[in-house]
PDB file of C-alpha atoms in Angstrom:
ATOM      1  CA  MET A 281      -7.271 -52.310  -0.196  1.00  0.00           C
ATOM      2  CA  THR A 282      -6.057 -49.263   1.733  1.00  0.00           C
ATOM      3  CA  ALA A 283      -5.534 -49.436   5.487  1.00  0.00           C
ATOM      4  CA  ALA A 284      -8.727 -49.311   7.533  1.00  0.00           C
ATOM      5  CA  ARG A 285      -7.141 -46.917  10.035  1.00  0.00           C
ATOM      6  CA  LEU A 286      -5.276 -43.669   9.372  1.00  0.00           C
ATOM      7  CA  THR A 287      -3.895 -40.731  11.383  1.00  0.00           C
ATOM      8  CA  LEU A 288      -3.483 -37.405   9.560  1.00  0.00           C
ATOM      9  CA  PRO A 289      -2.335 -33.903  10.532  1.00  0.00           C
ATOM     10  CA  SER A 290      -4.772 -30.978  10.397  1.00  0.00           C
ATOM     11  CA  PRO A 291      -2.558 -27.905   9.988  1.00  0.00           C
ATOM     12  CA  ALA A 292      -3.057 -24.287  11.016  1.00  0.00           C
ATOM     13  CA  LYS A 293      -3.035 -21.456   8.485  1.00  0.00           C
ATOM     14  CA  LEU A 294      -2.097 -17.801   8.622  1.00  0.00           C
ATOM     15  CA  ASN A 295      -3.547 -14.916   6.617  1.00  0.00           C
ATOM     16  CA  LEU A 296      -0.421 -12.996   5.576  1.00  0.00           C
ATOM     17  CA  MET A 297      -2.679 -10.114   4.527  1.00  0.00           C
ATOM     18  CA  LEU A 298      -6.453  -9.560   4.439  1.00  0.00           C
ATOM     19  CA  HIS A 299      -8.112  -6.742   2.496  1.00  0.00           C
ATOM     20  CA  ILE A 300     -11.885  -6.271   2.482  1.00  0.00           C
ATOM     21  CA  LEU A 301     -13.115  -4.843  -0.813  1.00  0.00           C
ATOM     22  CA  GLY A 302     -16.837  -4.556  -0.109  1.00  0.00           C
ATOM     23  CA  ARG A 303     -19.992  -6.224   1.098  1.00  0.00           C
ATOM     24  CA  ARG A 304     -21.958  -8.410  -1.329  1.00  0.00           C
ATOM     25  CA  PRO A 305     -25.769  -8.456  -1.651  1.00  0.00           C
ATOM     26  CA  ASP A 306     -25.816 -11.854   0.137  1.00  0.00           C
ATOM     27  CA  GLY A 307     -24.180 -10.285   3.220  1.00  0.00           C
ATOM     28  CA  TYR A 308     -20.773 -11.909   2.676  1.00  0.00           C
ATOM     29  CA  HIS A 309     -17.688  -9.758   2.095  1.00  0.00           C
ATOM     30  CA  GLU A 310     -15.503  -9.673  -1.006  1.00  0.00           C
ATOM     31  CA  LEU A 311     -11.922 -10.006   0.127  1.00  0.00           C
ATOM     32  CA  GLN A 312      -8.361 -10.635  -0.958  1.00  0.00           C
ATOM     33  CA  THR A 313      -6.022 -12.602   1.263  1.00  0.00           C
ATOM     34  CA  ILE A 314      -2.914 -14.776   1.198  1.00  0.00           C
ATOM     35  CA  PHE A 315      -3.110 -18.143   2.959  1.00  0.00           C
ATOM     36  CA  GLN A 316       0.010 -19.934   4.140  1.00  0.00           C
ATOM     37  CA  PHE A 317       0.169 -23.114   6.217  1.00  0.00           C
ATOM     38  CA  LEU A 318       2.049 -23.843   9.423  1.00  0.00           C
ATOM     39  CA  ASP A 319       3.787 -27.116  10.249  1.00  0.00           C
ATOM     40  CA  TYR A 320       1.672 -27.213  13.399  1.00  0.00           C
ATOM     41  CA  GLY A 321      -1.836 -28.461  14.009  1.00  0.00           C
ATOM     42  CA  ASP A 322      -4.315 -30.993  15.278  1.00  0.00           C
ATOM     43  CA  GLU A 323      -4.094 -34.723  14.604  1.00  0.00           C
ATOM     44  CA  ILE A 324      -7.118 -36.746  13.491  1.00  0.00           C
ATOM     45  CA  THR A 325      -7.386 -40.536  13.561  1.00  0.00           C
ATOM     46  CA  PHE A 326      -9.922 -42.361  11.396  1.00  0.00           C
ATOM     47  CA  ALA A 327     -11.021 -46.004  11.583  1.00  0.00           C
ATOM     48  CA  VAL A 328     -13.376 -47.424   8.949  1.00  0.00           C
ATOM     49  CA  ARG A 329     -16.652 -49.061  10.029  1.00  0.00           C
ATOM     50  CA  ASP A 330     -18.796 -51.191   7.776  1.00  0.00           C
ATOM     51  CA  ASP A 331     -22.167 -50.209   9.275  1.00  0.00           C
ATOM     52  CA  GLY A 332     -22.387 -46.672   7.822  1.00  0.00           C
ATOM     53  CA  VAL A 333     -22.280 -44.980  11.251  1.00  0.00           C
ATOM     54  CA  ILE A 334     -20.260 -41.744  11.620  1.00  0.00           C
ATOM     55  CA  HIS A 335     -19.060 -41.300  15.190  1.00  0.00           C
ATOM     56  CA  LEU A 336     -16.748 -38.563  16.507  1.00  0.00           C
ATOM     57  CA  HIS A 337     -15.499 -39.915  19.832  1.00  0.00           C
ATOM     58  CA  THR A 338     -13.861 -36.660  20.997  1.00  0.00           C
ATOM     59  CA  GLU A 339     -16.297 -34.310  22.716  1.00  0.00           C
ATOM     60  CA  PHE A 340     -16.157 -30.525  22.346  1.00  0.00           C
ATOM     61  CA  GLU A 341     -17.671 -28.403  25.083  1.00  0.00           C
ATOM     62  CA  GLY A 342     -20.620 -26.421  23.741  1.00  0.00           C
ATOM     63  CA  VAL A 343     -20.541 -28.132  20.325  1.00  0.00           C
ATOM     64  CA  PRO A 344     -23.141 -30.896  19.822  1.00  0.00           C
ATOM     65  CA  HIS A 345     -21.823 -33.995  17.991  1.00  0.00           C
ATOM     66  CA  ASP A 346     -23.771 -33.405  14.776  1.00  0.00           C
ATOM     67  CA  SER A 347     -22.890 -29.673  14.681  1.00  0.00           C
ATOM     68  CA  ASN A 348     -19.144 -30.345  14.553  1.00  0.00           C
ATOM     69  CA  LEU A 349     -17.643 -29.549  11.136  1.00  0.00           C
ATOM     70  CA  ILE A 350     -15.805 -32.892  11.189  1.00  0.00           C
ATOM     71  CA  VAL A 351     -19.108 -34.784  11.416  1.00  0.00           C
ATOM     72  CA  LYS A 352     -20.790 -32.489   8.888  1.00  0.00           C
ATOM     73  CA  ALA A 353     -17.933 -33.057   6.426  1.00  0.00           C
ATOM     74  CA  ALA A 354     -18.076 -36.836   6.864  1.00  0.00           C
ATOM     75  CA  LYS A 355     -21.873 -36.963   6.447  1.00  0.00           C
ATOM     76  CA  LYS A 356     -21.878 -34.733   3.348  1.00  0.00           C
ATOM     77  CA  LEU A 357     -19.167 -36.818   1.686  1.00  0.00           C
ATOM     78  CA  GLN A 358     -20.994 -40.036   2.579  1.00  0.00           C
ATOM     79  CA  GLU A 359     -24.295 -38.698   1.181  1.00  0.00           C
ATOM     80  CA  GLN A 360     -22.869 -37.262  -2.024  1.00  0.00           C
ATOM     81  CA  SER A 361     -20.674 -40.264  -2.804  1.00  0.00           C
ATOM     82  CA  GLY A 362     -23.308 -42.857  -1.887  1.00  0.00           C
ATOM     83  CA  CYS A 363     -20.707 -44.669   0.237  1.00  0.00           C
ATOM     84  CA  SER A 364     -22.110 -47.336   2.580  1.00  0.00           C
ATOM     85  CA  LEU A 365     -19.073 -47.340   4.898  1.00  0.00           C
ATOM     86  CA  GLY A 366     -18.921 -45.410   8.169  1.00  0.00           C
ATOM     87  CA  ILE A 367     -16.102 -43.990  10.286  1.00  0.00           C
ATOM     88  CA  ASP A 368     -14.886 -43.666  13.867  1.00  0.00           C
ATOM     89  CA  ILE A 369     -12.987 -40.402  14.462  1.00  0.00           C
ATOM     90  CA  TRP A 370     -10.740 -39.166  17.269  1.00  0.00           C
ATOM     91  CA  ILE A 371      -9.002 -35.775  17.347  1.00  0.00           C
ATOM     92  CA  GLU A 372      -5.991 -34.553  19.297  1.00  0.00           C
ATOM     93  CA  LYS A 373      -6.958 -30.862  19.510  1.00  0.00           C
ATOM     94  CA  ILE A 374      -4.302 -28.176  19.988  1.00  0.00           C
ATOM     95  CA  LEU A 375      -5.515 -25.391  17.683  1.00  0.00           C
ATOM     96  CA  PRO A 376      -7.580 -22.768  19.553  1.00  0.00           C
ATOM     97  CA  MET A 377     -11.192 -22.090  18.572  1.00  0.00           C
ATOM     98  CA  GLY A 378     -11.821 -18.526  17.395  1.00  0.00           C
ATOM     99  CA  GLY A 379      -8.099 -17.993  16.872  1.00  0.00           C
ATOM    100  CA  GLY A 380      -8.201 -17.208  13.159  1.00  0.00           C
ATOM    101  CA  ILE A 381      -5.819 -20.042  12.310  1.00  0.00           C
ATOM    102  CA  GLY A 382      -8.420 -22.211  10.630  1.00  0.00           C
ATOM    103  CA  GLY A 383      -8.911 -25.020  13.153  1.00  0.00           C
ATOM    104  CA  GLY A 384     -12.464 -26.022  12.216  1.00  0.00           C
ATOM    105  CA  SER A 385     -11.973 -25.536   8.461  1.00  0.00           C
ATOM    106  CA  SER A 386      -8.734 -27.523   8.569  1.00  0.00           C
ATOM    107  CA  ASN A 387     -10.424 -30.346  10.497  1.00  0.00           C
ATOM    108  CA  ALA A 388     -13.202 -30.487   7.884  1.00  0.00           C
ATOM    109  CA  ALA A 389     -10.684 -30.626   5.006  1.00  0.00           C
ATOM    110  CA  THR A 390      -8.587 -33.330   6.711  1.00  0.00           C
ATOM    111  CA  THR A 391     -11.799 -35.333   7.163  1.00  0.00           C
ATOM    112  CA  LEU A 392     -12.750 -34.996   3.475  1.00  0.00           C
ATOM    113  CA  LEU A 393      -9.279 -36.003   2.271  1.00  0.00           C
ATOM    114  CA  GLY A 394      -8.886 -38.773   4.837  1.00  0.00           C
ATOM    115  CA  LEU A 395     -12.248 -40.367   4.038  1.00  0.00           C
ATOM    116  CA  ASN A 396     -11.724 -39.986   0.292  1.00  0.00           C
ATOM    117  CA  TYR A 397      -8.584 -42.101   0.794  1.00  0.00           C
ATOM    118  CA  LEU A 398      -9.985 -44.643   3.276  1.00  0.00           C
ATOM    119  CA  TRP A 399     -13.326 -45.115   1.505  1.00  0.00           C
ATOM    120  CA  GLN A 400     -11.469 -45.295  -1.849  1.00  0.00           C
ATOM    121  CA  LEU A 401     -13.818 -42.786  -3.487  1.00  0.00           C
ATOM    122  CA  GLY A 402     -11.333 -41.441  -6.022  1.00  0.00           C
ATOM    123  CA  TRP A 403     -12.670 -37.872  -5.886  1.00  0.00           C
ATOM    124  CA  ASP A 404     -10.314 -35.225  -7.295  1.00  0.00           C
ATOM    125  CA  ALA A 405      -9.319 -31.986  -5.551  1.00  0.00           C
ATOM    126  CA  ASP A 406     -11.850 -29.873  -7.507  1.00  0.00           C
ATOM    127  CA  ARG A 407     -14.771 -32.012  -6.397  1.00  0.00           C
ATOM    128  CA  LEU A 408     -13.599 -32.160  -2.765  1.00  0.00           C
ATOM    129  CA  ALA A 409     -12.956 -28.384  -2.702  1.00  0.00           C
ATOM    130  CA  ALA A 410     -16.449 -27.670  -4.069  1.00  0.00           C
ATOM    131  CA  LEU A 411     -17.955 -29.817  -1.311  1.00  0.00           C
ATOM    132  CA  GLY A 412     -15.656 -28.127   1.206  1.00  0.00           C
ATOM    133  CA  LEU A 413     -16.922 -24.674   0.193  1.00  0.00           C
ATOM    134  CA  THR A 414     -20.425 -25.663   1.340  1.00  0.00           C
ATOM    135  CA  LEU A 415     -18.939 -26.196   4.831  1.00  0.00           C
ATOM    136  CA  GLY A 416     -16.944 -22.941   5.029  1.00  0.00           C
ATOM    137  CA  ALA A 417     -15.069 -20.388   2.914  1.00  0.00           C
ATOM    138  CA  ASP A 418     -11.642 -21.472   4.232  1.00  0.00           C
ATOM    139  CA  VAL A 419     -12.126 -25.211   3.653  1.00  0.00           C
ATOM    140  CA  PRO A 420     -11.089 -25.249  -0.063  1.00  0.00           C
ATOM    141  CA  VAL A 421      -7.558 -23.933   0.568  1.00  0.00           C
ATOM    142  CA  PHE A 422      -6.975 -26.722   3.110  1.00  0.00           C
ATOM    143  CA  VAL A 423      -8.354 -29.274   0.629  1.00  0.00           C
ATOM    144  CA  ARG A 424      -5.977 -28.057  -2.094  1.00  0.00           C
ATOM    145  CA  GLY A 425      -3.048 -27.795   0.303  1.00  0.00           C
ATOM    146  CA  HIS A 426      -0.984 -25.039  -1.340  1.00  0.00           C
ATOM    147  CA  ALA A 427      -0.339 -21.458  -0.219  1.00  0.00           C
ATOM    148  CA  ALA A 428      -2.678 -19.246  -2.207  1.00  0.00           C
ATOM    149  CA  PHE A 429      -3.824 -15.750  -3.062  1.00  0.00           C
ATOM    150  CA  ALA A 430      -7.563 -15.932  -2.422  1.00  0.00           C
ATOM    151  CA  GLU A 431     -10.383 -13.766  -3.750  1.00  0.00           C
ATOM    152  CA  GLY A 432     -14.197 -13.770  -3.588  1.00  0.00           C
ATOM    153  CA  VAL A 433     -15.150 -14.944  -0.095  1.00  0.00           C
ATOM    154  CA  GLY A 434     -11.816 -16.774  -0.029  1.00  0.00           C
ATOM    155  CA  GLU A 435     -12.691 -19.551  -2.468  1.00  0.00           C
ATOM    156  CA  LYS A 436     -11.018 -18.286  -5.707  1.00  0.00           C
ATOM    157  CA  LEU A 437      -7.480 -19.558  -5.233  1.00  0.00           C
ATOM    158  CA  THR A 438      -4.268 -18.804  -7.128  1.00  0.00           C
ATOM    159  CA  PRO A 439      -1.182 -20.713  -5.888  1.00  0.00           C
ATOM    160  CA  VAL A 440       1.626 -18.445  -4.606  1.00  0.00           C
ATOM    161  CA  GLU A 441       5.098 -18.997  -3.173  1.00  0.00           C
ATOM    162  CA  PRO A 442       5.688 -16.557  -0.284  1.00  0.00           C
ATOM    163  CA  GLU A 443       8.817 -16.872   1.849  1.00  0.00           C
ATOM    164  CA  GLU A 444       8.650 -19.619   4.485  1.00  0.00           C
ATOM    165  CA  PRO A 445       9.976 -18.042   7.686  1.00  0.00           C
ATOM    166  CA  TRP A 446       9.646 -19.310  11.232  1.00  0.00           C
ATOM    167  CA  TYR A 447       6.682 -17.753  13.004  1.00  0.00           C
ATOM    168  CA  LEU A 448       5.952 -16.989  16.600  1.00  0.00           C
ATOM    169  CA  VAL A 449       2.177 -17.178  17.100  1.00  0.00           C
ATOM    170  CA  LEU A 450       0.691 -15.687  20.267  1.00  0.00           C
ATOM    171  CA  VAL A 451      -2.697 -17.000  21.408  1.00  0.00           C
ATOM    172  CA  PRO A 452      -4.624 -14.519  23.592  1.00  0.00           C
ATOM    173  CA  GLN A 453      -7.198 -16.404  25.656  1.00  0.00           C
ATOM    174  CA  VAL A 454     -10.224 -14.873  23.933  1.00  0.00           C
ATOM    175  CA  SER A 455     -12.433 -16.235  21.166  1.00  0.00           C
ATOM    176  CA  VAL A 456     -13.190 -13.619  18.507  1.00  0.00           C
ATOM    177  CA  SER A 457     -16.547 -13.835  16.726  1.00  0.00           C
ATOM    178  CA  THR A 458     -16.136 -13.492  12.945  1.00  0.00           C
ATOM    179  CA  ALA A 459     -19.745 -12.332  12.564  1.00  0.00           C
ATOM    180  CA  GLU A 460     -19.203  -9.624  15.184  1.00  0.00           C
ATOM    181  CA  ILE A 461     -16.112  -8.265  13.416  1.00  0.00           C
ATOM    182  CA  PHE A 462     -17.699  -8.298   9.944  1.00  0.00           C
ATOM    183  CA  SER A 463     -20.789  -6.481  11.218  1.00  0.00           C
ATOM    184  CA  ASP A 464     -18.813  -3.734  13.006  1.00  0.00           C
ATOM    185  CA  PRO A 465     -19.720  -0.344  11.455  1.00  0.00           C
ATOM    186  CA  LEU A 466     -16.081   0.817  11.725  1.00  0.00           C
ATOM    187  CA  LEU A 467     -14.687  -2.069   9.643  1.00  0.00           C
ATOM    188  CA  THR A 468     -12.870  -0.924   6.469  1.00  0.00           C
ATOM    189  CA  ARG A 469     -14.863  -2.284   3.520  1.00  0.00           C
ATOM    190  CA  ASN A 470     -13.478  -0.346   0.561  1.00  0.00           C
ATOM    191  CA  SER A 471      -9.868  -1.444   0.074  1.00  0.00           C
ATOM    192  CA  PRO A 472      -8.906  -1.141  -3.603  1.00  0.00           C
ATOM    193  CA  PRO A 473      -8.349  -4.550  -5.208  1.00  0.00           C
ATOM    194  CA  ILE A 474      -4.776  -5.666  -5.850  1.00  0.00           C
ATOM    195  CA  LYS A 475      -4.401  -6.460  -9.546  1.00  0.00           C
ATOM    196  CA  VAL A 476      -0.665  -7.140  -9.639  1.00  0.00           C
ATOM    197  CA  ARG A 477       0.796 -10.655  -9.271  1.00  0.00           C
ATOM    198  CA  PRO A 478       2.660 -11.468  -7.148  1.00  0.00           C
ATOM    199  CA  VAL A 479       1.191  -9.228  -4.464  1.00  0.00           C
ATOM    200  CA  PRO A 480       3.447  -6.181  -4.060  1.00  0.00           C
ATOM    201  CA  LYS A 481       5.398  -5.757  -0.831  1.00  0.00           C
ATOM    202  CA  GLY A 482       3.780  -3.378   1.616  1.00  0.00           C
ATOM    203  CA  ASN A 483       0.297  -4.841   1.142  1.00  0.00           C
ATOM    204  CA  SER A 484       0.501  -6.992   4.252  1.00  0.00           C
ATOM    205  CA  ARG A 485      -2.117  -5.301   6.427  1.00  0.00           C
ATOM    206  CA  ASN A 486      -5.228  -6.947   7.816  1.00  0.00           C
ATOM    207  CA  ASP A 487      -8.295  -4.685   7.537  1.00  0.00           C
ATOM    208  CA  CYS A 488      -9.849  -6.445  10.549  1.00  0.00           C
ATOM    209  CA  LEU A 489      -6.967  -5.595  12.891  1.00  0.00           C
ATOM    210  CA  PRO A 490      -8.155  -2.140  14.070  1.00  0.00           C
ATOM    211  CA  VAL A 491     -11.618  -3.492  14.924  1.00  0.00           C
ATOM    212  CA  VAL A 492     -10.328  -6.590  16.744  1.00  0.00           C
ATOM    213  CA  ALA A 493      -7.679  -4.598  18.633  1.00  0.00           C
ATOM    214  CA  ARG A 494     -10.268  -2.053  19.751  1.00  0.00           C
ATOM    215  CA  ARG A 495     -12.753  -4.682  20.947  1.00  0.00           C
ATOM    216  CA  TYR A 496     -10.267  -7.083  22.568  1.00  0.00           C
ATOM    217  CA  PRO A 497      -7.617  -5.571  24.904  1.00  0.00           C
ATOM    218  CA  ASP A 498      -5.825  -8.956  25.183  1.00  0.00           C
ATOM    219  CA  VAL A 499      -5.243  -8.983  21.420  1.00  0.00           C
ATOM    220  CA  ARG A 500      -4.085  -5.350  21.485  1.00  0.00           C
ATOM    221  CA  ASN A 501      -1.613  -6.228  24.250  1.00  0.00           C
ATOM    222  CA  ALA A 502      -0.225  -9.185  22.255  1.00  0.00           C
ATOM    223  CA  LEU A 503       0.224  -6.997  19.159  1.00  0.00           C
ATOM    224  CA  ASN A 504       2.079  -4.376  21.196  1.00  0.00           C
ATOM    225  CA  LEU A 505       4.383  -6.906  22.871  1.00  0.00           C
ATOM    226  CA  LEU A 506       5.285  -8.823  19.701  1.00  0.00           C
ATOM    227  CA  GLY A 507       5.620  -5.533  17.810  1.00  0.00           C
ATOM    228  CA  LYS A 508       8.711  -4.706  19.856  1.00  0.00           C
ATOM    229  CA  PHE A 509      10.594  -7.525  18.077  1.00  0.00           C
ATOM    230  CA  THR A 510       9.074  -7.865  14.591  1.00  0.00           C
ATOM    231  CA  GLU A 511       6.098  -6.726  12.506  1.00  0.00           C
ATOM    232  CA  ALA A 512       3.114  -8.071  14.465  1.00  0.00           C
ATOM    233  CA  LYS A 513       0.068  -9.117  12.451  1.00  0.00           C
ATOM    234  CA  LEU A 514      -3.398 -10.485  13.076  1.00  0.00           C
ATOM    235  CA  THR A 515      -4.494 -13.632  11.248  1.00  0.00           C
ATOM    236  CA  GLY A 516      -7.996 -13.740   9.767  1.00  0.00           C
ATOM    237  CA  THR A 517     -10.680 -12.367  12.064  1.00  0.00           C
ATOM    238  CA  GLY A 518      -9.356 -14.337  15.012  1.00  0.00           C
ATOM    239  CA  SER A 519      -7.411 -13.591  18.161  1.00  0.00           C
ATOM    240  CA  CYS A 520      -4.021 -15.017  17.164  1.00  0.00           C
ATOM    241  CA  VAL A 521      -1.154 -12.627  16.554  1.00  0.00           C
ATOM    242  CA  PHE A 522       1.965 -13.625  14.608  1.00  0.00           C
ATOM    243  CA  GLY A 523       5.355 -12.392  13.465  1.00  0.00           C
ATOM    244  CA  GLY A 524       8.023 -13.878  11.192  1.00  0.00           C
ATOM    245  CA  PHE A 525      11.661 -14.613  12.044  1.00  0.00           C
ATOM    246  CA  PRO A 526      14.562 -15.764   9.846  1.00  0.00           C
ATOM    247  CA  SER A 527      15.402 -18.735  12.095  1.00  0.00           C
ATOM    248  CA  LYS A 528      13.859 -21.012  14.702  1.00  0.00           C
ATOM    249  CA  ALA A 529      16.467 -19.856  17.232  1.00  0.00           C
ATOM    250  CA  GLU A 530      15.361 -16.206  16.902  1.00  0.00           C
ATOM    251  CA  ALA A 531      11.672 -17.104  17.141  1.00  0.00           C
ATOM    252  CA  ASP A 532      12.373 -19.284  20.192  1.00  0.00           C
ATOM    253  CA  LYS A 533      14.307 -16.459  21.858  1.00  0.00           C
ATOM    254  CA  VAL A 534      11.397 -14.021  21.595  1.00  0.00           C
ATOM    255  CA  SER A 535       8.956 -16.763  22.524  1.00  0.00           C
ATOM    256  CA  ALA A 536      10.845 -17.361  25.774  1.00  0.00           C
ATOM    257  CA  LEU A 537      10.421 -13.679  26.648  1.00  0.00           C
ATOM    258  CA  LEU A 538       6.706 -13.438  25.813  1.00  0.00           C
ATOM    259  CA  THR A 539       5.184 -16.801  26.680  1.00  0.00           C
ATOM    260  CA  GLU A 540       5.652 -16.303  30.424  1.00  0.00           C
ATOM    261  CA  THR A 541       2.534 -14.123  30.302  1.00  0.00           C
ATOM    262  CA  LEU A 542       0.976 -15.258  26.991  1.00  0.00           C
ATOM    263  CA  THR A 543       0.269 -18.655  25.456  1.00  0.00           C
ATOM    264  CA  GLY A 544       2.054 -19.161  22.148  1.00  0.00           C
ATOM    265  CA  PHE A 545       3.986 -21.497  19.872  1.00  0.00           C
ATOM    266  CA  VAL A 546       6.756 -21.434  17.263  1.00  0.00           C
ATOM    267  CA  ALA A 547       6.149 -23.088  13.870  1.00  0.00           C
ATOM    268  CA  LYS A 548       7.605 -23.137  10.371  1.00  0.00           C
ATOM    269  CA  GLY A 549       5.668 -21.519   7.544  1.00  0.00           C
ATOM    270  CA  SER A 550       5.028 -23.932   4.684  1.00  0.00           C
ATOM    271  CA  ASN A 551       3.655 -23.452   1.176  1.00  0.00           C
ATOM    272  CA  VAL A 552       2.654 -27.131   0.937  1.00  0.00           C
ATOM    273  CA  SER A 553       0.533 -28.303   3.839  1.00  0.00           C
ATOM    274  CA  MET A 554       1.847 -31.100   6.045  1.00  0.00           C
ATOM    275  CA  LEU A 555      -1.451 -32.925   5.425  1.00  0.00           C
ATOM    276  CA  HIS A 556      -0.662 -33.156   1.717  1.00  0.00           C
ATOM    277  CA  ARG A 557       2.928 -34.197   2.366  1.00  0.00           C
ATOM    278  CA  LYS A 558       1.608 -37.043   4.533  1.00  0.00           C
ATOM    279  CA  LEU A 559      -0.978 -38.102   1.921  1.00  0.00           C
ATOM    280  CA  GLN A 560       1.716 -38.051  -0.813  1.00  0.00           C
ATOM    281  CA  SER A 561       3.825 -40.423   1.293  1.00  0.00           C
ATOM    282  CA  LEU A 562       0.907 -42.911   1.343  1.00  0.00           C
ATOM    283  CA  LEU A 563       0.585 -43.078  -2.456  1.00  0.00           C
TER     284      LEU A 563
END
């Protein structure tokens, strides 16, 4: 029998590039992106119950209990597996909402993997990723746990091995609406698809950056400030701005200069998520 209680990390991700190729008939956008994980994230604790009840003890302002992706993930897995067990869940939340670093999607994936282990379901990654896709386009990459070149709406994943620098991530205190950015008439929607593997250097732009920077002065300011020290990029459609550095010392030095006026953190890029490293250590 596995332990009845488990604490797992729920890591952040970065989009190292994001190209939008077009809009599909269903309203979603075809895109190409590279996901990489950070050794930085939330922490979720699970405790098994035998009465079938799913209870998230941590409250989120403005998010009803049953609307939280953590609860949705747990309920879907319980329904589809026919499991009679329940779960108590607590989360130590440090990833910002609307930041573009995958907080909600990561939480959902950590929940699926954690409950698969605790409930002893024996589901493989393909099955968990397929369930994860019904919760959000970014959930499968967190379920699989490896840096990836993603296509489609972000669900067609090819493992890649980008460099793993130290990153400084700046967190402007605004929440960017993904729907708002994708519906902006000025958004680039006709980037030519990249057919070469690995992705050629110089393809690191984010097509959402001009729209986000125009709409959100705080994000524009963060890009300008970080851009004085390294190439400053936007991750996903969120507010977070990041830049890579060859060492922690260099990232810390720039962080000390910028985080007097901006919230931010320094974290190591990782091609294998810290969630999967933790799960491997349990086997």
